[in-house]
Amino acid sequence: MQQLERTTVQLWEARRLAKYNDVPHGRLALLLLDNAAEIVLRRSSSAMMYSVDLHEGLLRQLDGIETAEAQELRAELEPKTLTKKERRAIDREFNALVDFVFGDEACSMDADLASCLKILHRYRNAAYHRDLVNTDVLSSAIQIYFYLCCKLLKNQRFWIDQIDAAPPAILEIFGEHPPRGSWPTGAFSSRELGNLVADWFLVEMKVDHVQIAAVLSDHLAARIDALEKNLDEIADYFPPLARPQALRLVQLAPKDPEEAAQGAPADFWTRPLPVTTDVLDGWKAEALKIRKMSTAHSALVAFADIESHVAGIEEPTEALIEQIDREVQMEIDLRRGK
């Protein structure tokens, strides 16, 4: 119950911060939600580890026994155990933790939710470690993360389902009409109370799947438009280039002084490249399709798939634009005698 109380207070604070609907408070809400998701995942993981330990213990008892029955039992038990490397990854890496929990046979959550957790954790890392926030999609990310935290809470695995009175901090969120547990004296089981808390937050946050899909679609389409505008600016600076050639220049631009000293590659104009103008058009078409998706988490998965490719070409394009801007400014300064 104490663990659930801490998670409930954390979600309550994330909700309070999200209501400011600005970047400084929204960033903190995202950090709190990411931590809440990881904590609930780790509780499920700990409960699942009891079963893993049991199977590993049974497997050790078969050491030295080479009967047909023992080999058959060993083949059945081994897939239910973990190597030291796998345990270490689950303990240290968020993605491995997600895969472990969602890979359990008893897990009924959609695989798309696992992908969303990894995507949002990546956004959290950018916000936490480098203070980078996609302001246009922050509100949508918070709504989706609330939805995911509630789903995790409702599907949490328990080794022992505790039965006790609800802590005051949990009852407080329900206001004047707190629920009564199904056990004698109104006590709750951890699972029962966790489900009630998750359901309350799902209703309170009112996840707008249609709006989120629209926001993600518009954000991505706008970034592709900005990318094409930058490519046209590069083409204008290096006439007679057009957008296709500017896109080639961006992808084959030297990455360091040593590479620049070697000059342009011999197959500069013929080398097949991953991103062409047709690919850009395809990204834009896919971005517009996101608007028609009916669930926020499926929209986020589609968004992240395209966004990762867009980001990969945005970085060298923006770097070349900055270089052009510096050269233009230097030319202006020289003409002014600076």
C-alpha positions as a printed Julia matrix, in Angstrom:
338×3 Matrix{Float64}:
   0.0     0.0     0.0
   2.87    2.36    0.75
   4.24    1.83   -2.76
   0.85    2.6    -4.29
   0.54    5.67   -2.08
   3.86    7.04   -3.37
   2.87    6.42   -6.99
  -0.54    8.04   -6.47
   0.99   11.19   -4.97
   3.48   11.31   -7.84
   0.71   11.09  -10.45
  -1.29   13.73   -8.54
   1.67   16.12   -8.64
   2.22   15.43  -12.36
  -1.46   16.25  -12.93
  -1.11   19.5   -10.97
   1.96   20.53  -12.97
   0.37   19.59  -16.29
  -2.55   21.97  -15.62
  -0.2    24.95  -15.99
  -0.04   24.02  -19.69
   3.4    25.54  -20.16
   6.88   24.18  -20.88
   8.6    24.62  -17.47
   5.84   22.82  -15.55
   5.14   20.39  -18.37
   8.78   19.29  -18.43
   8.6    18.43  -14.72
   5.32   16.57  -15.24
   6.99   14.5   -17.97
   9.89   13.62  -15.65
   7.5    12.57  -12.86
   5.41   10.43  -15.21
   8.47    8.72  -16.65
   9.71    7.86  -13.17
   6.26    6.6   -12.13
   6.14    4.35  -15.2
   9.58    2.93  -14.48
   8.74    2.3   -10.8
   5.54    0.41  -11.67
   7.42   -1.58  -14.31
  10.06   -2.5   -11.73
   7.42   -3.69   -9.26
   5.97   -5.97  -11.92
   9.47   -7.11  -12.83
  10.26   -7.95   -9.19
   7.09  -10.05   -8.93
   7.96  -11.84  -12.17
  11.49  -12.56  -10.9
  10.09  -14.86   -8.21
   8.88  -17.17  -10.96
  12.2   -16.9   -12.8
  14.11  -17.76   -9.62
  11.83  -20.75   -9.04
  12.47  -22.13  -12.52
  16.22  -21.56  -12.19
  16.18  -23.45   -8.87
  14.38  -26.38  -10.49
  16.86  -26.32  -13.35
  19.82  -26.52  -10.94
  18.3   -29.63   -9.38
  18.57  -31.33  -12.76
  22.36  -30.84  -12.92
  24.03  -34.18  -13.61
  20.79  -35.97  -14.48
  20.81  -37.08  -18.11
  17.62  -39.1   -18.41
  15.18  -38.42  -21.23
  12.66  -37.04  -18.75
  15.28  -34.69  -17.29
  16.26  -33.42  -20.73
  12.62  -32.82  -21.6
  12.05  -30.92  -18.35
  15.27  -28.94  -18.85
  14.12  -27.88  -22.34
  10.84  -26.7   -20.8
  12.47  -24.74  -17.97
  15.36  -23.02  -19.77
  13.19  -20.53  -21.76
  11.69  -19.41  -18.44
  15.07  -18.43  -16.95
  17.41  -15.48  -17.49
  21.14  -15.2   -18.06
  23.24  -12.88  -15.9
  23.55  -10.55  -18.88
  19.77  -10.41  -19.3
  19.24   -9.74  -15.59
  21.82   -6.96  -15.69
  20.13   -5.37  -18.72
  16.69   -5.49  -17.06
  18.16   -3.86  -13.95
  20.0    -1.09  -15.83
  18.19   -0.43  -19.11
  14.67    0.96  -19.47
  14.03   -0.71  -22.84
  15.11   -4.12  -21.54
  12.82   -3.65  -18.52
   9.88   -2.84  -20.81
  10.59   -5.86  -23.02
  10.78   -8.16  -19.99
   7.44   -7.03  -18.52
   5.6    -6.98  -21.86
   7.15  -10.3   -22.87
   5.43  -12.13  -20.0
   2.72  -14.58  -21.06
   0.32  -13.05  -18.54
   0.75   -9.53  -19.95
  -2.44   -8.45  -21.72
  -1.25   -4.98  -22.76
  -0.92   -4.1   -26.44
   2.63   -4.25  -27.84
   2.15   -0.68  -29.15
   2.18    0.51  -25.54
   5.7    -0.91  -25.1
   6.87    1.07  -28.13
   5.24    4.21  -26.73
   6.98    3.79  -23.38
  10.37    3.61  -25.1
   9.6     6.65  -27.24
   8.45    8.78  -24.3
  11.42    7.65  -22.21
  13.65    8.94  -25.0
  11.84   12.3   -24.85
  12.3    12.28  -21.08
  16.04   11.69  -21.49
  16.31   14.69  -23.8
  14.33   16.84  -21.34
  16.28   15.63  -18.3
  19.84   15.37  -19.56
  19.93   18.13  -22.18
  16.9    20.26  -21.27
  15.5    19.69  -24.78
  11.71   19.7   -25.1
   9.55   19.43  -28.22
   7.24   22.22  -27.1
   4.62   21.56  -29.81
   4.04   17.99  -28.68
   4.79   18.26  -24.94
   1.12   18.44  -23.9
   0.28   15.41  -26.06
   3.25   13.48  -24.67
   2.05   14.17  -21.11
  -1.48   12.99  -21.91
  -0.21    9.79  -23.5
   2.19    9.15  -20.6
  -0.67    9.53  -18.11
  -2.62    7.0   -20.13
   0.35    4.59  -20.14
   0.99    4.96  -16.39
  -2.65    4.12  -15.7
  -2.47    1.08  -17.98
   0.69   -0.1   -16.2
  -0.98    0.4   -12.82
  -4.03   -1.63  -13.87
  -1.82   -4.43  -15.2
   0.76   -4.45  -12.39
   1.98   -7.9   -11.39
   1.9    -8.86   -7.7
   3.66  -11.67   -5.89
   1.55  -10.97   -2.8
  -1.6    -8.84   -3.06
  -1.69   -6.92    0.22
  -5.03   -6.25    1.94
  -5.22   -3.17    4.15
  -6.93    0.15    4.73
  -6.38    2.78    2.04
  -3.73    5.39    2.97
  -5.17    8.9     3.52
  -3.11   10.36    0.66
  -4.86    8.0    -1.76
  -8.37    8.6    -0.41
  -7.74   12.35   -0.68
  -7.7    12.28   -4.49
 -11.29   11.0    -4.58
 -12.55   14.12   -2.76
 -15.84   13.94   -0.84
 -16.82   10.52   -2.16
 -13.97    8.09   -1.47
 -14.57    4.45   -2.46
 -15.06    1.65    0.04
 -13.07   -1.55   -0.29
 -14.69   -4.91   -0.92
 -13.01   -6.54    2.06
 -14.32   -6.52    5.68
 -14.15   -3.11    7.41
 -13.85   -1.51    3.97
 -10.26   -2.64    3.37
  -8.81   -2.85   -0.14
  -6.45   -5.21   -1.89
  -3.47   -3.51   -3.55
  -4.76   -4.54   -6.97
  -8.28   -3.32   -6.26
  -7.16    0.08   -5.01
  -4.59    0.46   -7.79
  -7.33   -0.13  -10.37
  -9.53    2.5    -8.72
  -6.69    5.04   -8.72
  -5.88    4.33  -12.38
  -9.54    4.63  -13.41
  -9.85    7.95  -11.55
  -6.83    9.43  -13.35
  -8.03    8.11  -16.73
 -11.33    9.96  -16.26
  -9.7    13.06  -14.77
  -7.1    13.5   -17.52
  -9.64   12.9   -20.32
  -7.16   11.79  -22.96
  -8.29   13.3   -26.27
  -7.06   10.75  -28.8
  -8.32   12.72  -31.82
  -6.67   15.96  -30.7
  -3.38   14.22  -29.93
  -3.31   12.59  -33.37
  -3.95   16.0   -34.96
  -1.2    17.72  -32.93
   1.37   15.04  -33.76
   0.42   15.14  -37.44
   0.61   18.96  -37.66
   3.93   19.06  -35.79
   5.54   16.54  -38.11
   4.17   18.13  -41.29
   5.44   21.54  -40.15
   8.93   20.16  -39.52
   9.05   18.58  -42.98
   7.93   21.91  -44.5
  10.72   23.69  -42.6
  13.23   21.08  -43.78
  12.2    21.61  -47.42
  12.47   25.39  -46.96
  16.03   24.99  -45.65
  16.93   22.74  -48.58
  15.63   25.38  -51.01
  17.72   28.01  -49.21
  20.82   25.82  -49.63
  20.01   25.35  -53.33
  19.68   29.13  -53.79
  23.12   29.63  -52.22
  24.75   27.13  -54.59
  23.21   27.8   -58.02
  22.29   26.02  -60.25
  21.38   23.43  -57.58
  17.73   22.58  -56.93
  16.14   20.8   -53.95
  17.16   17.25  -55.04
  20.8    18.27  -55.38
  20.71   20.2   -52.1
  19.42   17.07  -50.41
  22.32   15.11  -51.89
  24.78   17.78  -50.75
  23.44   17.63  -47.19
  23.78   13.85  -46.98
  27.28   13.75  -48.49
  28.65   16.85  -46.74
  31.95   16.21  -44.9
  31.55   15.5   -41.22
  34.98   16.74  -40.1
  38.0    18.73  -41.45
  39.85   15.55  -42.48
  36.93   14.41  -44.61
  36.61   17.91  -46.08
  40.27   17.88  -47.09
  39.69   14.74  -49.18
  37.25   16.58  -51.45
  33.97   15.34  -52.87
  33.61   11.58  -53.38
  33.97   10.32  -56.95
  30.4     9.02  -57.0
  28.92   12.22  -55.58
  26.23   12.53  -58.26
  25.49    8.82  -58.67
  25.61    7.3   -55.18
  22.2     5.98  -54.04
  21.05    7.86  -50.95
  18.48    6.95  -48.27
  16.59   10.26  -48.49
  15.32   11.68  -51.77
  12.59   14.21  -52.58
  10.24   11.26  -53.16
  11.06   10.05  -49.63
  10.28   13.53  -48.25
   6.93   13.46  -50.05
   6.27   10.02  -48.57
   7.04   11.26  -45.06
   4.63   14.14  -45.51
   1.89   11.83  -46.74
   2.43    9.5   -43.76
   2.41   12.49  -41.39
  -1.0    13.52  -42.71
  -2.32    9.96  -42.21
  -1.58   10.23  -38.49
  -4.55   12.62  -38.21
  -6.91    9.76  -39.03
  -5.65    7.41  -36.31
  -8.17    6.65  -33.59
  -5.83    6.02  -30.64
  -3.18    8.32  -29.24
  -0.64    5.55  -28.69
  -0.86    4.28  -32.3
  -0.47    7.89  -33.49
   2.63    8.28  -31.33
   4.2     5.09  -32.7
   3.64    6.25  -36.28
   4.87    9.74  -35.38
   8.08    8.47  -33.77
   8.89    6.22  -36.7
   8.82    9.13  -39.16
  10.24   11.67  -36.7
  13.4     9.63  -36.16
  14.1     9.72  -39.92
  13.25   13.42  -40.21
  15.56   14.26  -37.3
  18.37   12.37  -39.0
  18.28   14.67  -42.03
  17.36   17.84  -40.1
  20.67   17.91  -38.2
  23.07   18.07  -41.2
  20.69   20.42  -43.03
  20.58   22.87  -40.13
  24.35   22.61  -39.71
  24.86   23.6   -43.36
  22.35   26.45  -43.03
  24.3    27.78  -40.03
  27.53   27.59  -42.02
  25.93   29.5   -44.92
  24.58   32.13  -42.51
  28.09   32.65  -41.08
  29.61   33.02  -44.54
  26.92   35.5   -45.6
  27.5    37.53  -42.43
  31.27   37.5   -42.99
  30.75   38.78  -46.54
  28.5    41.57  -45.25
  31.05   42.5   -42.59
  33.85   42.63  -45.17
  31.83   44.95  -47.41
  31.22   47.22  -44.42
  34.93   47.21  -43.62
  34.57   45.38  -40.32
